[in-house]
């Protein structure tokens, strides 16, 4: 049974020959069910977070925005960078990029017994809102970078032509999108998108059931 996700290359390992390097690369990808079962904290106001990051960084396709939120979901620090399109999607490479930018904008919390701040990742890309292997690599990279920097791993959000989507939660909206003109920062933080939150239907419900097991 499928739930609308793009097929993963991990499922083709048994039917096509792969090199040891390819196997290692595929291991650094999180499938949607694994992400849903990881207990990623839900954003209280995902639209506000997305709109604020979009206004600050004005991401275009192949741009990642990593942000650190405090316990009240206020933005502590953020950084954006372009993905090197010549490099294959690999969680290890993405982890290194995320960790390097986190170290530049915020000190680590490794001395704390439990994380008090949360890192979220907004990735602007082509395609639709369905999960891809590239998304899985970003998820793996975000989770590992958070562990190494003493942060709680937060939401992974995609920004496409169709709008934004919090993967694994089924929440999203039509604005902003990868085609949107960035609004003034003050407007992004105060205005409310009249469009209701989209839900992922069966796909989101399947992820919730998986996480509950």
PDB file of C-alpha atoms in Angstrom:
ATOM      1  CA  UNK A   1       0.000   0.000   0.000  1.00  0.00           C
ATOM      2  CA  UNK A   2       1.323   3.456  -0.860  1.00  0.00           C
ATOM      3  CA  UNK A   3       0.459   6.786   0.726  1.00  0.00           C
ATOM      4  CA  UNK A   4       1.519   9.258  -1.956  1.00  0.00           C
ATOM      5  CA  UNK A   5       5.255   9.339  -1.272  1.00  0.00           C
ATOM      6  CA  UNK A   6       7.772   9.156  -4.076  1.00  0.00           C
ATOM      7  CA  UNK A   7       9.374   5.685  -4.168  1.00  0.00           C
ATOM      8  CA  UNK A   8      12.632   5.376  -2.293  1.00  0.00           C
ATOM      9  CA  UNK A   9      15.774   4.037  -3.888  1.00  0.00           C
ATOM     10  CA  UNK A  10      16.269   2.012  -0.713  1.00  0.00           C
ATOM     11  CA  UNK A  11      13.515  -0.305  -1.927  1.00  0.00           C
ATOM     12  CA  UNK A  12      15.448  -1.098  -5.079  1.00  0.00           C
ATOM     13  CA  UNK A  13      18.540  -2.458  -3.350  1.00  0.00           C
ATOM     14  CA  UNK A  14      17.376  -6.037  -3.685  1.00  0.00           C
ATOM     15  CA  UNK A  15      16.631  -5.749  -7.405  1.00  0.00           C
ATOM     16  CA  UNK A  16      19.573  -3.759  -8.756  1.00  0.00           C
ATOM     17  CA  UNK A  17      23.314  -3.953  -8.103  1.00  0.00           C
ATOM     18  CA  UNK A  18      24.770  -1.054  -6.095  1.00  0.00           C
ATOM     19  CA  UNK A  19      28.228  -0.150  -4.979  1.00  0.00           C
ATOM     20  CA  UNK A  20      29.234  -0.108  -1.274  1.00  0.00           C
ATOM     21  CA  UNK A  21      29.370   3.689  -1.465  1.00  0.00           C
ATOM     22  CA  UNK A  22      25.772   3.808  -2.672  1.00  0.00           C
ATOM     23  CA  UNK A  23      24.632   1.582   0.192  1.00  0.00           C
ATOM     24  CA  UNK A  24      26.326   3.866   2.717  1.00  0.00           C
ATOM     25  CA  UNK A  25      24.686   6.897   1.124  1.00  0.00           C
ATOM     26  CA  UNK A  26      21.240   5.308   1.247  1.00  0.00           C
ATOM     27  CA  UNK A  27      21.736   4.499   4.925  1.00  0.00           C
ATOM     28  CA  UNK A  28      21.938   8.235   5.595  1.00  0.00           C
ATOM     29  CA  UNK A  29      18.310   8.816   4.629  1.00  0.00           C
ATOM     30  CA  UNK A  30      15.285   8.818   6.924  1.00  0.00           C
ATOM     31  CA  UNK A  31      12.085   7.348   5.544  1.00  0.00           C
ATOM     32  CA  UNK A  32       8.806   9.156   6.373  1.00  0.00           C
ATOM     33  CA  UNK A  33       7.755   6.467   8.865  1.00  0.00           C
ATOM     34  CA  UNK A  34      11.104   6.726  10.680  1.00  0.00           C
ATOM     35  CA  UNK A  35      10.744  10.501  10.900  1.00  0.00           C
ATOM     36  CA  UNK A  36       7.176  10.263  12.180  1.00  0.00           C
ATOM     37  CA  UNK A  37       8.211   7.730  14.824  1.00  0.00           C
ATOM     38  CA  UNK A  38      11.085   9.919  16.071  1.00  0.00           C
ATOM     39  CA  UNK A  39       8.838  12.143  18.187  1.00  0.00           C
ATOM     40  CA  UNK A  40       9.681  15.406  16.404  1.00  0.00           C
ATOM     41  CA  UNK A  41       7.967  18.236  18.357  1.00  0.00           C
ATOM     42  CA  UNK A  42       5.096  19.941  16.561  1.00  0.00           C
ATOM     43  CA  UNK A  43       5.316  23.642  15.754  1.00  0.00           C
ATOM     44  CA  UNK A  44       2.595  25.637  17.468  1.00  0.00           C
ATOM     45  CA  UNK A  45       2.470  28.231  14.667  1.00  0.00           C
ATOM     46  CA  UNK A  46       4.075  26.728  11.563  1.00  0.00           C
ATOM     47  CA  UNK A  47       2.708  29.423   9.241  1.00  0.00           C
ATOM     48  CA  UNK A  48       4.332  32.173  11.307  1.00  0.00           C
ATOM     49  CA  UNK A  49       7.655  30.338  11.379  1.00  0.00           C
ATOM     50  CA  UNK A  50       7.604  29.736   7.618  1.00  0.00           C
ATOM     51  CA  UNK A  51       6.506  33.293   6.787  1.00  0.00           C
ATOM     52  CA  UNK A  52       9.147  34.797   9.056  1.00  0.00           C
ATOM     53  CA  UNK A  53      11.974  32.701   7.580  1.00  0.00           C
ATOM     54  CA  UNK A  54      10.754  33.384   4.038  1.00  0.00           C
ATOM     55  CA  UNK A  55      10.749  37.142   4.675  1.00  0.00           C
ATOM     56  CA  UNK A  56      14.201  37.092   6.286  1.00  0.00           C
ATOM     57  CA  UNK A  57      16.043  34.851   3.847  1.00  0.00           C
ATOM     58  CA  UNK A  58      14.033  34.976   0.594  1.00  0.00           C
ATOM     59  CA  UNK A  59      14.919  31.392  -0.349  1.00  0.00           C
ATOM     60  CA  UNK A  60      14.974  30.240  -3.968  1.00  0.00           C
ATOM     61  CA  UNK A  61      15.042  26.593  -5.121  1.00  0.00           C
ATOM     62  CA  UNK A  62      17.994  24.599  -3.722  1.00  0.00           C
ATOM     63  CA  UNK A  63      18.270  26.950  -0.723  1.00  0.00           C
ATOM     64  CA  UNK A  64      18.214  25.643   2.852  1.00  0.00           C
ATOM     65  CA  UNK A  65      17.299  27.799   5.861  1.00  0.00           C
ATOM     66  CA  UNK A  66      18.208  26.420   9.290  1.00  0.00           C
ATOM     67  CA  UNK A  67      16.718  28.210  12.288  1.00  0.00           C
ATOM     68  CA  UNK A  68      17.012  27.837  16.064  1.00  0.00           C
ATOM     69  CA  UNK A  69      13.906  28.475  18.186  1.00  0.00           C
ATOM     70  CA  UNK A  70      13.722  28.945  21.941  1.00  0.00           C
ATOM     71  CA  UNK A  71      11.234  27.161  24.210  1.00  0.00           C
ATOM     72  CA  UNK A  72       8.552  29.738  23.327  1.00  0.00           C
ATOM     73  CA  UNK A  73       9.136  29.240  19.594  1.00  0.00           C
ATOM     74  CA  UNK A  74      10.844  32.595  19.196  1.00  0.00           C
ATOM     75  CA  UNK A  75      13.604  32.798  16.622  1.00  0.00           C
ATOM     76  CA  UNK A  76      17.064  32.793  18.238  1.00  0.00           C
ATOM     77  CA  UNK A  77      19.236  32.575  15.128  1.00  0.00           C
ATOM     78  CA  UNK A  78      19.036  31.481  11.508  1.00  0.00           C
ATOM     79  CA  UNK A  79      21.219  31.009   8.455  1.00  0.00           C
ATOM     80  CA  UNK A  80      20.617  30.208   4.805  1.00  0.00           C
ATOM     81  CA  UNK A  81      22.825  28.613   2.213  1.00  0.00           C
ATOM     82  CA  UNK A  82      22.564  27.130  -1.263  1.00  0.00           C
ATOM     83  CA  UNK A  83      22.870  23.413  -1.737  1.00  0.00           C
ATOM     84  CA  UNK A  84      25.686  22.349  -4.055  1.00  0.00           C
ATOM     85  CA  UNK A  85      23.707  20.747  -6.844  1.00  0.00           C
ATOM     86  CA  UNK A  86      26.790  18.910  -8.091  1.00  0.00           C
ATOM     87  CA  UNK A  87      26.794  16.797  -4.909  1.00  0.00           C
ATOM     88  CA  UNK A  88      24.387  13.863  -4.645  1.00  0.00           C
ATOM     89  CA  UNK A  89      21.781  13.928  -1.871  1.00  0.00           C
ATOM     90  CA  UNK A  90      23.649  12.517   1.125  1.00  0.00           C
ATOM     91  CA  UNK A  91      22.681  12.999   4.748  1.00  0.00           C
ATOM     92  CA  UNK A  92      26.320  13.121   5.822  1.00  0.00           C
ATOM     93  CA  UNK A  93      27.085  16.036   3.468  1.00  0.00           C
ATOM     94  CA  UNK A  94      23.915  17.834   4.513  1.00  0.00           C
ATOM     95  CA  UNK A  95      24.728  17.249   8.193  1.00  0.00           C
ATOM     96  CA  UNK A  96      28.140  18.850   7.761  1.00  0.00           C
ATOM     97  CA  UNK A  97      26.663  21.894   6.017  1.00  0.00           C
ATOM     98  CA  UNK A  98      23.972  22.358   8.659  1.00  0.00           C
ATOM     99  CA  UNK A  99      26.422  21.914  11.520  1.00  0.00           C
ATOM    100  CA  UNK A 100      28.863  24.435  10.024  1.00  0.00           C
ATOM    101  CA  UNK A 101      26.154  27.085   9.761  1.00  0.00           C
ATOM    102  CA  UNK A 102      24.738  26.358  13.208  1.00  0.00           C
ATOM    103  CA  UNK A 103      28.201  26.826  14.703  1.00  0.00           C
ATOM    104  CA  UNK A 104      28.464  30.222  13.033  1.00  0.00           C
ATOM    105  CA  UNK A 105      25.206  31.633  14.370  1.00  0.00           C
ATOM    106  CA  UNK A 106      24.613  30.035  17.791  1.00  0.00           C
ATOM    107  CA  UNK A 107      26.754  28.426  20.531  1.00  0.00           C
ATOM    108  CA  UNK A 108      26.214  24.749  21.234  1.00  0.00           C
ATOM    109  CA  UNK A 109      24.168  23.432  24.171  1.00  0.00           C
ATOM    110  CA  UNK A 110      26.161  20.239  24.710  1.00  0.00           C
ATOM    111  CA  UNK A 111      26.667  20.970  28.408  1.00  0.00           C
ATOM    112  CA  UNK A 112      22.934  20.841  29.100  1.00  0.00           C
ATOM    113  CA  UNK A 113      21.361  17.601  30.248  1.00  0.00           C
ATOM    114  CA  UNK A 114      18.436  18.078  27.888  1.00  0.00           C
ATOM    115  CA  UNK A 115      18.068  20.416  24.898  1.00  0.00           C
ATOM    116  CA  UNK A 116      16.176  23.645  25.495  1.00  0.00           C
ATOM    117  CA  UNK A 117      16.336  24.997  21.954  1.00  0.00           C
ATOM    118  CA  UNK A 118      15.010  23.461  18.765  1.00  0.00           C
ATOM    119  CA  UNK A 119      16.415  23.579  15.251  1.00  0.00           C
ATOM    120  CA  UNK A 120      14.054  23.534  12.282  1.00  0.00           C
ATOM    121  CA  UNK A 121      14.919  23.319   8.607  1.00  0.00           C
ATOM    122  CA  UNK A 122      13.125  24.985   5.701  1.00  0.00           C
ATOM    123  CA  UNK A 123      14.230  23.703   2.298  1.00  0.00           C
ATOM    124  CA  UNK A 124      13.115  25.389  -0.922  1.00  0.00           C
ATOM    125  CA  UNK A 125      13.101  22.995  -3.857  1.00  0.00           C
ATOM    126  CA  UNK A 126      11.481  22.088  -7.143  1.00  0.00           C
ATOM    127  CA  UNK A 127       8.768  19.447  -7.386  1.00  0.00           C
ATOM    128  CA  UNK A 128       5.670  18.953  -5.259  1.00  0.00           C
ATOM    129  CA  UNK A 129       5.143  18.363  -1.558  1.00  0.00           C
ATOM    130  CA  UNK A 130       5.630  14.590  -1.672  1.00  0.00           C
ATOM    131  CA  UNK A 131       8.607  13.137   0.197  1.00  0.00           C
ATOM    132  CA  UNK A 132      11.727  12.473  -1.868  1.00  0.00           C
ATOM    133  CA  UNK A 133      15.073  10.860  -1.114  1.00  0.00           C
ATOM    134  CA  UNK A 134      16.577  14.343  -0.987  1.00  0.00           C
ATOM    135  CA  UNK A 135      14.130  15.196   1.802  1.00  0.00           C
ATOM    136  CA  UNK A 136      15.146  12.002   3.585  1.00  0.00           C
ATOM    137  CA  UNK A 137      18.791  13.022   3.413  1.00  0.00           C
ATOM    138  CA  UNK A 138      18.005  16.474   4.831  1.00  0.00           C
ATOM    139  CA  UNK A 139      16.030  14.853   7.647  1.00  0.00           C
ATOM    140  CA  UNK A 140      18.962  12.597   8.516  1.00  0.00           C
ATOM    141  CA  UNK A 141      21.343  15.544   8.360  1.00  0.00           C
ATOM    142  CA  UNK A 142      19.146  17.750  10.557  1.00  0.00           C
ATOM    143  CA  UNK A 143      18.719  15.068  13.204  1.00  0.00           C
ATOM    144  CA  UNK A 144      22.447  14.344  13.360  1.00  0.00           C
ATOM    145  CA  UNK A 145      23.474  18.017  13.332  1.00  0.00           C
ATOM    146  CA  UNK A 146      21.109  18.712  16.232  1.00  0.00           C
ATOM    147  CA  UNK A 147      22.611  15.862  18.249  1.00  0.00           C
ATOM    148  CA  UNK A 148      26.137  17.149  17.657  1.00  0.00           C
ATOM    149  CA  UNK A 149      25.179  20.731  18.570  1.00  0.00           C
ATOM    150  CA  UNK A 150      23.082  19.929  21.643  1.00  0.00           C
ATOM    151  CA  UNK A 151      19.764  20.974  20.085  1.00  0.00           C
ATOM    152  CA  UNK A 152      16.371  19.319  19.870  1.00  0.00           C
ATOM    153  CA  UNK A 153      15.567  18.164  16.341  1.00  0.00           C
ATOM    154  CA  UNK A 154      12.546  20.064  15.074  1.00  0.00           C
ATOM    155  CA  UNK A 155      10.391  20.233  11.977  1.00  0.00           C
ATOM    156  CA  UNK A 156      11.508  19.720   8.405  1.00  0.00           C
ATOM    157  CA  UNK A 157       9.590  22.006   6.043  1.00  0.00           C
ATOM    158  CA  UNK A 158       9.608  22.067   2.258  1.00  0.00           C
ATOM    159  CA  UNK A 159       8.838  25.166   0.185  1.00  0.00           C
ATOM    160  CA  UNK A 160       7.717  24.428  -3.376  1.00  0.00           C
ATOM    161  CA  UNK A 161       5.656  26.038  -6.122  1.00  0.00           C
ATOM    162  CA  UNK A 162       2.518  24.705  -4.460  1.00  0.00           C
ATOM    163  CA  UNK A 163       3.297  26.235  -1.046  1.00  0.00           C
ATOM    164  CA  UNK A 164       4.864  24.961   2.157  1.00  0.00           C
ATOM    165  CA  UNK A 165       4.531  21.607   3.863  1.00  0.00           C
ATOM    166  CA  UNK A 166       5.675  20.304   7.256  1.00  0.00           C
ATOM    167  CA  UNK A 167       6.648  16.775   6.289  1.00  0.00           C
ATOM    168  CA  UNK A 168       5.497  14.065   8.642  1.00  0.00           C
ATOM    169  CA  UNK A 169       2.692  16.239  10.036  1.00  0.00           C
ATOM    170  CA  UNK A 170       0.484  16.853   7.024  1.00  0.00           C
ATOM    171  CA  UNK A 171       0.261  20.586   7.760  1.00  0.00           C
ATOM    172  CA  UNK A 172       0.872  23.155   5.067  1.00  0.00           C
ATOM    173  CA  UNK A 173      -0.434  26.157   3.164  1.00  0.00           C
ATOM    174  CA  UNK A 174      -0.388  27.799  -0.244  1.00  0.00           C
ATOM    175  CA  UNK A 175       1.499  30.929   0.845  1.00  0.00           C
ATOM    176  CA  UNK A 176       4.352  31.547   0.964  1.00  0.00           C
ATOM    177  CA  UNK A 177       5.601  29.397  -1.911  1.00  0.00           C
ATOM    178  CA  UNK A 178       8.838  29.226  -3.867  1.00  0.00           C
ATOM    179  CA  UNK A 179       7.246  31.694  -6.308  1.00  0.00           C
ATOM    180  CA  UNK A 180       6.065  34.179  -3.662  1.00  0.00           C
ATOM    181  CA  UNK A 181       7.510  37.652  -3.438  1.00  0.00           C
ATOM    182  CA  UNK A 182       8.838  38.090   0.103  1.00  0.00           C
ATOM    183  CA  UNK A 183       6.603  40.361   2.147  1.00  0.00           C
ATOM    184  CA  UNK A 184       7.837  42.930   4.625  1.00  0.00           C
ATOM    185  CA  UNK A 185       9.143  41.195   7.738  1.00  0.00           C
ATOM    186  CA  UNK A 186       6.653  42.940  10.008  1.00  0.00           C
ATOM    187  CA  UNK A 187       3.766  41.841   7.779  1.00  0.00           C
ATOM    188  CA  UNK A 188       5.041  38.273   7.712  1.00  0.00           C
ATOM    189  CA  UNK A 189       5.064  38.123  11.492  1.00  0.00           C
ATOM    190  CA  UNK A 190       1.643  39.716  12.056  1.00  0.00           C
ATOM    191  CA  UNK A 191      -0.554  38.900   9.061  1.00  0.00           C
ATOM    192  CA  UNK A 192      -2.527  35.692   8.978  1.00  0.00           C
ATOM    193  CA  UNK A 193      -2.842  33.719   5.791  1.00  0.00           C
ATOM    194  CA  UNK A 194      -6.588  33.428   5.030  1.00  0.00           C
ATOM    195  CA  UNK A 195      -6.010  30.033   3.456  1.00  0.00           C
ATOM    196  CA  UNK A 196      -6.678  27.173   5.882  1.00  0.00           C
ATOM    197  CA  UNK A 197      -3.910  24.774   6.740  1.00  0.00           C
ATOM    198  CA  UNK A 198      -3.740  21.920   4.283  1.00  0.00           C
ATOM    199  CA  UNK A 199      -3.659  18.402   5.587  1.00  0.00           C
ATOM    200  CA  UNK A 200      -1.924  15.482   4.004  1.00  0.00           C
ATOM    201  CA  UNK A 201      -4.989  13.243   4.070  1.00  0.00           C
ATOM    202  CA  UNK A 202      -4.210   9.560   4.106  1.00  0.00           C
ATOM    203  CA  UNK A 203      -0.456  10.067   4.026  1.00  0.00           C
ATOM    204  CA  UNK A 204      -0.409  12.154   7.176  1.00  0.00           C
ATOM    205  CA  UNK A 205      -2.819   9.829   8.927  1.00  0.00           C
ATOM    206  CA  UNK A 206      -0.645   6.847   8.051  1.00  0.00           C
ATOM    207  CA  UNK A 207       2.387   8.562   9.553  1.00  0.00           C
ATOM    208  CA  UNK A 208       0.485   9.307  12.754  1.00  0.00           C
ATOM    209  CA  UNK A 209      -0.559   5.669  13.040  1.00  0.00           C
ATOM    210  CA  UNK A 210       3.043   4.565  12.499  1.00  0.00           C
ATOM    211  CA  UNK A 211       4.291   6.932  15.200  1.00  0.00           C
ATOM    212  CA  UNK A 212       1.661   5.678  17.627  1.00  0.00           C
ATOM    213  CA  UNK A 213       2.792   2.064  17.359  1.00  0.00           C
TER     214      UNK A 213
END
